[in-house]
Amino acid sequence: MKADIAEGVCGDVVYKSVYQDLAPKLRNFLYYRTGNAENAGDIVQECFLRLWENCAKVLPEKAGGWLFKVGENIFFKQKAREKVALKYEWRQQGPEPVYASPQEELEEREFQAQLEAALEALPDGAREVFLMNRMDGLKYREIAELLGISQKAVEKRMHRALASLRELHPGI
Amino acid sequence: MATPDFKDDTFLARWLSGELSPAEQEEFRLRADFAGYERIVEHLGRMKPPAFDAEAEFGKLKSKQASLAKGGAKERALHPRPRLLKRIWPWSVAAAVALILSFWFLMRPEAASFVTANGAQRTAALKDGSTAQVNAGSEFGFIVTDTQRTASLNGEAYFEVEKSTIPFVVNTKQGSVRVLGTSFNVYSREDRLAVSCTSGKVSVRFVGDPQDYPIGPGQSVSRSLGDTVVLAAATGTEQLDWLSGKSVFVNRPLKEILDELERQYDITVDRPAGLDVQETYTVTFKNDDLELALEQALNPIPGFEYERVGAVVSFRPLE
C-alpha cells in the first residue's frame, strides 16, 4: 500500500502539491479535447473546488483519476448544453528553424497548417491521448492511470492517432 | 487512401516510445511512409499548448474557495454535481473509510506534510526510502504515486533520494527539481531558488523558463527574481552550510541574512529606515550560539550598532 496520508488531500501542502502536479496535465488534457484554453482553465478550477470539498474522501494517489473523471463529466454536461467551438492555438517552442529557401519555408508552413487541421480532425479520445504523450511527455502508463483505461488501450490510440494523422495529411 | 498495414495495432506506439526491436526498427525505416511519420513527430515536438500559469491559477482558486467559504453555499447549488458522481459517491466514501481504518490499524503513517518552526529543524524518513532534512522555517510535503514521487517545499531542505525508476520531483513556487537518485540541497525562499548537488545528477527547471538546467556533483544553479540563471561550480558549501551547523552567505543581500537569523534563532530583527537591506554582504554565522551569531552577522554592517532585548534585535545608527 502506497498511501502516505490517511487524511486524503485535505492538508494545505498536500493539496497544493496535487495541484502543482495535476492541474497543468488536466488543463492540457481538457484543452486537447475542447480546443478552448479558457474553458479548459475554468473546468480545472471547478474540478479542484470539488476536490477540496471532497478532500477527505480522495487519497492522493487516486486524485489524478478522480480529477480527470470529474473534468470529463463537467465537459460532457457542458457539451450537451452548447457546442463548444474548437479553436486550437499552438505555441512554437525552440529556436526558429532555418530554411534553405523561401520555397522551403512556404512548404514547411503549409505542412504545419495541414498538420494542425489533421490534429483537429482526429477523433476525441485519440487526440488527447496522443498529445498528452507528445506534448506533455506523459508515459503511456501514466495516461492510462489518469484516464482509467488500460495501457494497451493507450497504445492502440497512439498508433491509430499517428496513422490517421499521416492519412489525413494530404501533403504526404 | 488505404490504411497502411502494420503487423499489429500498437506498432507506432512502440516506435514512439522506443520499444521496437532493432530488426523492427530497420524494417520500418525502409518503408515508403516512414519519412511522413518522422516529419509529423518532429513538427509536433516543436508545438506546445497555450501556457498555463499554475501559480497564478492556484491563487485564483484559493480566493474563490475563500469567497465560497464566506457564504457562497447558494452559489454552489447552481453547479449541480454530475450524476455519475452521485452514484459512485457512497462507494468512494465506503472505500475511503475502509482504507483509512486499515491504515490506522496497520501503521499510523508519519505525517507526509509538516511545517518546521523557526529555530527547529526536522529530518523526515520518506515512504520511498529517501530522506529529507528540513531547515528551520520551512513547509514540506510529500506524496508517492505509481509514476512520480513528489515533494513540495517552501523553504530549505537537503534530500537524499533513494534510487528508483520513478522520478523524484521537488516542486517549489520558483521552479522544480527532477532526479532519479541522488543527494542535493534546495533553497526556495521568497523569489529565490538555489539548488546544489552533492552526488548523482539533478535537473532544475525555473518557472517561466522552458530550459532544463542539469547539474552534477559540486555544482549549483540558482535564480533570483528578475535575474538571469547562475550556474556555478563552487557555491556548494554556501548552500550546504546549515547541515554543519552554520549559515554561510557569499555576496547575498542583507535581507536574506537577517531572515535566516530570524529563522535559525526564532528572533525578530527590526529593520529601521536607512538600513539598506538589499546591500550585499559575505558573512558566516553559527546556528547554535545566538550572541556569537549576532556578532558574526551584524558587525560587518557599517553605520549601525545593534542591541538585543529578549527575542528582539534592534539597530541604532552610530553617532
mmCIF file of C-alpha atoms in Angstrom, chain B:
data_model
loop_
_atom_site.group_PDB
_atom_site.id
_atom_site.type_symbol
_atom_site.label_atom_id
_atom_site.label_comp_id
_atom_site.label_asym_id
_atom_site.label_seq_id
_atom_site.Cartn_x
_atom_site.Cartn_y
_atom_site.Cartn_z
ATOM 1 C CA MET B 1 -6.094 6.429 -49.053
ATOM 2 C CA ALA B 2 -5.828 2.887 -47.795
ATOM 3 C CA THR B 3 -4.845 2.330 -44.196
ATOM 4 C CA PRO B 4 -1.210 1.343 -44.154
ATOM 5 C CA ASP B 5 -0.728 -2.151 -42.847
ATOM 6 C CA PHE B 6 1.224 -2.769 -39.685
ATOM 7 C CA LYS B 7 1.783 -6.099 -38.072
ATOM 8 C CA ASP B 8 -0.197 -5.057 -35.008
ATOM 9 C CA ASP B 9 -2.264 -2.139 -33.774
ATOM 10 C CA THR B 10 0.268 -0.748 -31.319
ATOM 11 C CA PHE B 11 3.271 -0.722 -33.643
ATOM 12 C CA LEU B 12 3.525 3.071 -33.970
ATOM 13 C CA ALA B 13 3.052 3.477 -30.212
ATOM 14 C CA ARG B 14 6.042 1.219 -29.626
ATOM 15 C CA TRP B 15 8.052 3.112 -32.230
ATOM 16 C CA LEU B 16 7.307 6.410 -30.447
ATOM 17 C CA SER B 17 8.360 5.039 -27.058
ATOM 18 C CA GLY B 18 11.493 3.418 -28.475
ATOM 19 C CA GLU B 19 10.307 -0.119 -27.778
ATOM 20 C CA LEU B 20 10.741 -1.612 -31.254
ATOM 21 C CA SER B 21 13.384 -4.283 -31.657
ATOM 22 C CA PRO B 22 16.355 -3.279 -33.852
ATOM 23 C CA ALA B 23 15.015 -5.542 -36.624
ATOM 24 C CA GLU B 24 11.533 -3.983 -36.487
ATOM 25 C CA GLN B 25 13.083 -0.548 -36.398
ATOM 26 C CA GLU B 26 15.151 -1.254 -39.507
ATOM 27 C CA GLU B 27 12.207 -2.710 -41.396
ATOM 28 C CA PHE B 28 10.094 0.324 -40.530
ATOM 29 C CA ARG B 29 12.834 2.710 -41.611
ATOM 30 C CA LEU B 30 12.809 1.197 -45.104
ATOM 31 C CA ARG B 31 9.097 1.731 -45.655
ATOM 32 C CA ALA B 32 7.960 4.444 -48.061
ATOM 33 C CA ASP B 33 5.743 6.118 -45.454
ATOM 34 C CA PHE B 34 8.424 6.261 -42.732
ATOM 35 C CA ALA B 35 9.572 9.787 -43.596
ATOM 36 C CA GLY B 36 5.997 11.027 -43.223
ATOM 37 C CA TYR B 37 5.665 9.726 -39.663
ATOM 38 C CA GLU B 38 9.039 11.079 -38.765
ATOM 39 C CA ARG B 39 8.193 14.523 -40.104
ATOM 40 C CA ILE B 40 4.897 14.673 -38.212
ATOM 41 C CA VAL B 41 6.577 13.698 -34.948
ATOM 42 C CA GLU B 42 9.331 16.202 -35.480
ATOM 43 C CA HIS B 43 6.832 19.022 -36.077
ATOM 44 C CA LEU B 44 4.786 18.021 -33.040
ATOM 45 C CA GLY B 45 7.936 18.184 -30.951
ATOM 46 C CA ARG B 46 8.055 21.931 -31.531
ATOM 47 C CA MET B 47 4.385 22.555 -30.712
ATOM 48 C CA LYS B 48 3.009 23.392 -27.274
ATOM 49 C CA PRO B 49 -0.464 24.164 -25.944
ATOM 50 C CA PRO B 50 -1.069 27.701 -24.608
ATOM 51 C CA ALA B 51 0.860 28.490 -21.422
ATOM 52 C CA PHE B 52 -0.693 27.625 -18.068
ATOM 53 C CA ASP B 53 0.476 29.637 -15.071
ATOM 54 C CA ALA B 54 -0.166 27.134 -12.271
ATOM 55 C CA GLU B 55 0.956 29.532 -9.539
ATOM 56 C CA ALA B 56 -1.417 32.311 -10.635
ATOM 57 C CA GLU B 57 -4.267 29.862 -11.215
ATOM 58 C CA PHE B 58 -3.742 28.392 -7.763
ATOM 59 C CA GLY B 59 -4.004 31.893 -6.295
ATOM 60 C CA LYS B 60 -7.323 32.404 -8.085
ATOM 61 C CA LEU B 61 -8.552 29.046 -6.831
ATOM 62 C CA LYS B 62 -7.667 29.949 -3.248
ATOM 63 C CA SER B 63 -9.528 33.247 -3.365
ATOM 64 C CA LYS B 64 -12.542 31.522 -4.895
ATOM 65 C CA GLN B 65 -12.506 28.961 -2.088
ATOM 66 C CA ALA B 66 -12.294 31.764 0.454
ATOM 67 C CA SER B 67 -15.298 33.577 -1.019
ATOM 68 C CA LEU B 68 -17.288 30.328 -1.191
ATOM 69 C CA ALA B 69 -16.470 29.585 2.426
ATOM 70 C CA LYS B 70 -17.805 33.003 3.396
ATOM 71 C CA GLY B 71 -21.347 32.085 2.465
ATOM 72 C CA GLY B 72 -21.428 31.018 -1.109
ATOM 73 C CA ALA B 73 -23.456 27.917 -0.344
ATOM 74 C CA LYS B 74 -26.152 29.233 -2.635
ATOM 75 C CA GLU B 75 -23.731 29.764 -5.440
ATOM 76 C CA ARG B 76 -22.534 26.173 -5.176
ATOM 77 C CA ALA B 77 -26.091 24.984 -5.572
ATOM 78 C CA LEU B 78 -26.054 26.421 -9.094
ATOM 79 C CA HIS B 79 -23.460 23.811 -10.042
ATOM 80 C CA PRO B 80 -25.261 20.533 -9.636
ATOM 81 C CA ARG B 81 -22.983 17.575 -9.248
ATOM 82 C CA PRO B 82 -22.737 15.203 -12.211
ATOM 83 C CA ARG B 83 -24.972 12.195 -11.796
ATOM 84 C CA LEU B 84 -22.177 9.701 -12.119
ATOM 85 C CA LEU B 85 -20.530 11.175 -9.081
ATOM 86 C CA LYS B 86 -23.744 10.824 -7.157
ATOM 87 C CA ARG B 87 -23.754 7.159 -7.943
ATOM 88 C CA ILE B 88 -20.140 6.447 -7.089
ATOM 89 C CA TRP B 89 -20.136 8.792 -4.135
ATOM 90 C CA PRO B 90 -21.338 6.372 -1.430
ATOM 91 C CA TRP B 91 -18.946 3.749 -2.697
ATOM 92 C CA SER B 92 -15.970 6.064 -2.639
ATOM 93 C CA VAL B 93 -16.858 7.099 0.905
ATOM 94 C CA ALA B 94 -17.104 3.469 1.973
ATOM 95 C CA ALA B 95 -13.816 2.657 0.248
ATOM 96 C CA ALA B 96 -12.090 5.668 1.744
ATOM 97 C CA VAL B 97 -13.347 4.871 5.244
ATOM 98 C CA ALA B 98 -12.201 1.265 4.927
ATOM 99 C CA LEU B 99 -8.804 2.399 3.695
ATOM 100 C CA ILE B 100 -8.377 4.978 6.405
ATOM 101 C CA LEU B 101 -9.312 2.455 9.076
ATOM 102 C CA SER B 102 -6.942 -0.181 7.725
ATOM 103 C CA PHE B 103 -4.115 2.326 7.632
ATOM 104 C CA TRP B 104 -4.945 3.444 11.080
ATOM 105 C CA PHE B 105 -4.581 -0.071 12.435
ATOM 106 C CA LEU B 106 -1.758 -1.301 10.246
ATOM 107 C CA MET B 107 0.606 1.586 10.500
ATOM 108 C CA ARG B 108 -0.098 5.033 11.712
ATOM 109 C CA PRO B 109 1.550 6.834 8.839
ATOM 110 C CA GLU B 110 4.021 9.576 9.580
ATOM 111 C CA ALA B 111 2.654 12.928 8.583
ATOM 112 C CA ALA B 112 3.578 13.440 4.954
ATOM 113 C CA SER B 113 3.398 17.172 5.352
ATOM 114 C CA PHE B 114 4.616 19.416 8.124
ATOM 115 C CA VAL B 115 5.931 22.845 8.907
ATOM 116 C CA THR B 116 9.166 23.413 10.809
ATOM 117 C CA ALA B 117 9.002 26.313 13.228
ATOM 118 C CA ASN B 118 11.709 28.932 13.418
ATOM 119 C CA GLY B 119 14.583 27.544 15.446
ATOM 120 C CA ALA B 120 13.660 23.921 14.676
ATOM 121 C CA GLN B 121 14.983 21.521 12.048
ATOM 122 C CA ARG B 122 13.479 18.135 11.241
ATOM 123 C CA THR B 123 14.600 15.041 9.390
ATOM 124 C CA ALA B 124 11.830 13.123 7.648
ATOM 125 C CA ALA B 125 12.122 9.495 6.516
ATOM 126 C CA LEU B 126 10.008 9.365 3.366
ATOM 127 C CA LYS B 127 7.904 6.407 2.281
ATOM 128 C CA ASP B 128 10.143 5.587 -0.688
ATOM 129 C CA GLY B 129 13.263 5.240 1.491
ATOM 130 C CA SER B 130 14.550 8.743 0.754
ATOM 131 C CA THR B 131 15.260 11.254 3.485
ATOM 132 C CA ALA B 132 14.677 14.973 3.659
ATOM 133 C CA GLN B 133 16.393 17.124 6.246
ATOM 134 C CA VAL B 134 14.261 20.227 6.502
ATOM 135 C CA ASN B 135 15.739 23.508 7.742
ATOM 136 C CA ALA B 136 14.009 25.881 10.156
ATOM 137 C CA GLY B 137 11.022 27.911 8.995
ATOM 138 C CA SER B 138 10.055 25.646 6.078
ATOM 139 C CA GLU B 139 6.909 23.999 4.761
ATOM 140 C CA PHE B 140 7.279 20.465 3.416
ATOM 141 C CA GLY B 141 5.007 17.886 1.809
ATOM 142 C CA PHE B 142 5.457 14.518 0.109
ATOM 143 C CA ILE B 143 3.296 12.119 -1.862
ATOM 144 C CA VAL B 144 4.042 8.989 -3.903
ATOM 145 C CA THR B 145 2.110 7.726 -6.892
ATOM 146 C CA ASP B 146 2.919 4.973 -9.389
ATOM 147 C CA THR B 147 4.537 7.447 -11.711
ATOM 148 C CA GLN B 148 6.078 10.134 -9.566
ATOM 149 C CA ARG B 149 7.490 10.890 -6.144
ATOM 150 C CA THR B 150 6.503 14.476 -5.452
ATOM 151 C CA ALA B 151 7.856 16.657 -2.684
ATOM 152 C CA SER B 152 6.744 20.239 -2.286
ATOM 153 C CA LEU B 153 8.868 22.734 -0.497
ATOM 154 C CA ASN B 154 8.707 26.314 0.623
ATOM 155 C CA GLY B 155 11.941 26.886 2.498
ATOM 156 C CA GLU B 156 15.115 24.832 2.526
ATOM 157 C CA ALA B 157 15.818 21.106 2.639
ATOM 158 C CA TYR B 158 18.572 18.621 1.901
ATOM 159 C CA PHE B 159 17.449 15.480 0.080
ATOM 160 C CA GLU B 160 18.996 12.049 -0.142
ATOM 161 C CA VAL B 161 16.945 10.298 -2.748
ATOM 162 C CA GLU B 162 16.656 6.535 -2.963
ATOM 163 C CA LYS B 163 17.441 5.228 -6.465
ATOM 164 C CA SER B 164 14.345 4.251 -8.417
ATOM 165 C CA THR B 165 12.961 4.321 -11.939
ATOM 166 C CA ILE B 166 10.182 6.578 -10.662
ATOM 167 C CA PRO B 167 11.270 10.213 -10.881
ATOM 168 C CA PHE B 168 11.569 12.231 -7.691
ATOM 169 C CA VAL B 169 10.397 15.804 -8.184
ATOM 170 C CA VAL B 170 10.672 18.730 -5.795
ATOM 171 C CA ASN B 171 8.128 21.418 -6.611
ATOM 172 C CA THR B 172 8.664 24.960 -5.426
ATOM 173 C CA LYS B 173 6.934 28.149 -6.465
ATOM 174 C CA GLN B 174 10.028 29.302 -8.346
ATOM 175 C CA GLY B 175 10.647 26.074 -10.245
ATOM 176 C CA SER B 176 11.162 22.354 -9.912
ATOM 177 C CA VAL B 177 13.969 19.830 -9.485
ATOM 178 C CA ARG B 178 13.788 16.392 -11.104
ATOM 179 C CA VAL B 179 16.056 13.482 -10.187
ATOM 180 C CA LEU B 180 16.140 9.691 -10.134
ATOM 181 C CA GLY B 181 18.514 9.025 -7.220
ATOM 182 C CA THR B 182 20.990 11.485 -5.762
ATOM 183 C CA SER B 183 21.543 13.961 -2.940
ATOM 184 C CA PHE B 184 21.038 17.677 -3.256
ATOM 185 C CA ASN B 185 20.012 20.827 -1.417
ATOM 186 C CA VAL B 186 17.062 23.035 -2.352
ATOM 187 C CA TYR B 187 16.728 26.623 -1.121
ATOM 188 C CA SER B 188 13.353 28.104 -2.022
ATOM 189 C CA ARG B 189 12.503 31.326 -0.238
ATOM 190 C CA GLU B 190 10.772 34.474 -1.436
ATOM 191 C CA ASP B 191 11.787 34.844 -5.087
ATOM 192 C CA ARG B 192 14.983 32.838 -4.952
ATOM 193 C CA LEU B 193 15.552 29.205 -5.883
ATOM 194 C CA ALA B 194 19.033 27.722 -5.471
ATOM 195 C CA VAL B 195 19.826 24.045 -5.951
ATOM 196 C CA SER B 196 23.162 22.368 -5.295
ATOM 197 C CA CYS B 197 24.028 18.786 -5.977
ATOM 198 C CA THR B 198 26.331 16.632 -3.842
ATOM 199 C CA SER B 199 26.059 13.331 -5.733
ATOM 200 C CA GLY B 200 24.431 11.980 -8.881
ATOM 201 C CA LYS B 201 22.711 14.297 -11.333
ATOM 202 C CA VAL B 202 19.766 16.634 -10.965
ATOM 203 C CA SER B 203 17.810 18.645 -13.462
ATOM 204 C CA VAL B 204 16.372 22.037 -12.494
ATOM 205 C CA ARG B 205 13.601 23.939 -14.217
ATOM 206 C CA PHE B 206 12.638 27.512 -13.324
ATOM 207 C CA VAL B 207 9.118 28.859 -13.663
ATOM 208 C CA GLY B 208 8.750 30.708 -16.952
ATOM 209 C CA ASP B 209 11.889 29.194 -18.445
ATOM 210 C CA PRO B 210 11.444 26.180 -20.733
ATOM 211 C CA GLN B 211 15.081 25.145 -20.420
ATOM 212 C CA ASP B 212 16.355 22.337 -18.195
ATOM 213 C CA TYR B 213 19.471 23.067 -16.168
ATOM 214 C CA PRO B 214 21.286 19.813 -15.424
ATOM 215 C CA ILE B 215 23.951 19.909 -12.694
ATOM 216 C CA GLY B 216 26.349 17.315 -11.291
ATOM 217 C CA PRO B 217 28.241 16.794 -8.014
ATOM 218 C CA GLY B 218 29.681 20.006 -6.563
ATOM 219 C CA GLN B 219 27.698 22.205 -8.941
ATOM 220 C CA SER B 220 24.822 24.524 -8.208
ATOM 221 C CA VAL B 221 22.316 26.583 -10.125
ATOM 222 C CA SER B 222 20.257 29.495 -8.847
ATOM 223 C CA ARG B 223 17.951 32.286 -9.908
ATOM 224 C CA SER B 224 16.501 35.261 -8.070
ATOM 225 C CA LEU B 225 13.505 37.150 -9.409
ATOM 226 C CA GLY B 226 14.395 39.174 -12.482
ATOM 227 C CA ASP B 227 17.945 37.831 -12.543
ATOM 228 C CA THR B 228 19.486 35.502 -15.031
ATOM 229 C CA VAL B 229 20.175 31.916 -14.095
ATOM 230 C CA VAL B 230 23.591 31.452 -12.483
ATOM 231 C CA LEU B 231 25.420 28.149 -12.901
ATOM 232 C CA ALA B 232 28.326 27.749 -10.502
ATOM 233 C CA ALA B 233 30.901 25.058 -9.821
ATOM 234 C CA ALA B 234 31.732 26.039 -6.264
ATOM 235 C CA THR B 235 28.886 27.615 -4.309
ATOM 236 C CA GLY B 236 28.052 24.161 -2.943
ATOM 237 C CA THR B 237 29.441 24.886 0.528
ATOM 238 C CA GLU B 238 27.431 28.077 0.759
ATOM 239 C CA GLN B 239 24.249 26.078 0.402
ATOM 240 C CA LEU B 240 25.201 23.022 2.442
ATOM 241 C CA ASP B 241 26.345 25.260 5.307
ATOM 242 C CA TRP B 242 23.319 24.652 7.508
ATOM 243 C CA LEU B 243 23.972 20.906 7.598
ATOM 244 C CA SER B 244 27.196 21.587 9.503
ATOM 245 C CA GLY B 245 25.590 23.988 11.957
ATOM 246 C CA LYS B 246 26.338 27.314 10.346
ATOM 247 C CA SER B 247 24.917 29.676 7.759
ATOM 248 C CA VAL B 248 27.196 30.931 5.005
ATOM 249 C CA PHE B 249 26.417 33.863 2.735
ATOM 250 C CA VAL B 250 28.637 34.959 -0.133
ATOM 251 C CA ASN B 251 27.613 38.308 -1.566
ATOM 252 C CA ARG B 252 23.969 37.914 -0.604
ATOM 253 C CA PRO B 253 21.509 40.734 0.226
ATOM 254 C CA LEU B 254 21.317 41.701 3.908
ATOM 255 C CA LYS B 255 17.608 40.830 3.854
ATOM 256 C CA GLU B 256 18.381 37.137 3.206
ATOM 257 C CA ILE B 257 20.914 37.144 6.038
ATOM 258 C CA LEU B 258 18.543 38.738 8.560
ATOM 259 C CA ASP B 259 15.706 36.412 7.500
ATOM 260 C CA GLU B 260 17.941 33.401 8.118
ATOM 261 C CA LEU B 261 18.962 34.730 11.549
ATOM 262 C CA GLU B 262 15.281 35.070 12.440
ATOM 263 C CA ARG B 263 14.563 31.540 11.293
ATOM 264 C CA GLN B 264 17.541 29.894 12.996
ATOM 265 C CA TYR B 265 17.023 31.555 16.374
ATOM 266 C CA ASP B 266 13.321 32.395 16.272
ATOM 267 C CA ILE B 267 14.021 36.056 16.939
ATOM 268 C CA THR B 268 12.816 39.273 15.346
ATOM 269 C CA VAL B 269 15.311 41.624 13.769
ATOM 270 C CA ASP B 270 13.936 45.141 13.341
ATOM 271 C CA ARG B 271 14.902 46.879 10.135
ATOM 272 C CA PRO B 272 14.963 50.634 10.658
ATOM 273 C CA ALA B 273 14.613 53.157 7.851
ATOM 274 C CA GLY B 274 18.021 53.898 6.437
ATOM 275 C CA LEU B 275 19.193 50.307 6.665
ATOM 276 C CA ASP B 276 19.741 49.134 3.096
ATOM 277 C CA VAL B 277 18.622 45.501 3.181
ATOM 278 C CA GLN B 278 19.483 44.994 -0.482
ATOM 279 C CA GLU B 279 23.175 45.735 0.149
ATOM 280 C CA THR B 280 25.181 42.524 -0.255
ATOM 281 C CA TYR B 281 27.490 41.029 2.380
ATOM 282 C CA THR B 282 29.687 37.982 2.847
ATOM 283 C CA VAL B 283 29.178 36.554 6.319
ATOM 284 C CA THR B 284 29.148 33.229 8.167
ATOM 285 C CA PHE B 285 27.342 32.696 11.439
ATOM 286 C CA LYS B 286 26.839 29.730 13.750
ATOM 287 C CA ASN B 287 23.385 28.243 14.156
ATOM 288 C CA ASP B 288 23.683 27.331 17.847
ATOM 289 C CA ASP B 289 25.107 30.391 19.603
ATOM 290 C CA LEU B 290 22.941 33.475 19.338
ATOM 291 C CA GLU B 291 25.308 36.050 20.829
ATOM 292 C CA LEU B 292 28.185 34.884 18.661
ATOM 293 C CA ALA B 293 25.962 34.668 15.591
ATOM 294 C CA LEU B 294 24.710 38.232 16.056
ATOM 295 C CA GLU B 295 28.293 39.449 16.334
ATOM 296 C CA GLN B 296 29.340 37.481 13.263
ATOM 297 C CA ALA B 297 26.361 38.536 11.187
ATOM 298 C CA LEU B 298 25.765 42.126 12.224
ATOM 299 C CA ASN B 299 29.192 43.565 12.996
ATOM 300 C CA PRO B 300 30.112 43.861 9.309
ATOM 301 C CA ILE B 301 27.221 46.285 8.733
ATOM 302 C CA PRO B 302 28.703 49.785 8.734
ATOM 303 C CA GLY B 303 26.990 52.771 10.344
ATOM 304 C CA PHE B 304 24.818 50.786 12.759
ATOM 305 C CA GLU B 305 25.117 49.138 16.136
ATOM 306 C CA TYR B 306 22.667 46.561 17.421
ATOM 307 C CA GLU B 307 21.104 45.692 20.711
ATOM 308 C CA ARG B 308 19.230 42.559 21.734
ATOM 309 C CA VAL B 309 16.421 42.559 24.280
ATOM 310 C CA GLY B 310 14.996 39.054 24.671
ATOM 311 C CA ALA B 311 13.992 37.835 21.236
ATOM 312 C CA VAL B 312 14.098 41.243 19.580
ATOM 313 C CA VAL B 313 17.163 42.730 17.947
ATOM 314 C CA SER B 314 17.105 46.391 17.045
ATOM 315 C CA PHE B 315 19.549 48.674 15.260
ATOM 316 C CA ARG B 316 20.683 52.151 16.196
ATOM 317 C CA PRO B 317 22.585 54.438 13.843
ATOM 318 C CA LEU B 318 26.115 55.082 15.085
ATOM 319 C CA GLU B 319 26.824 58.639 16.183
#
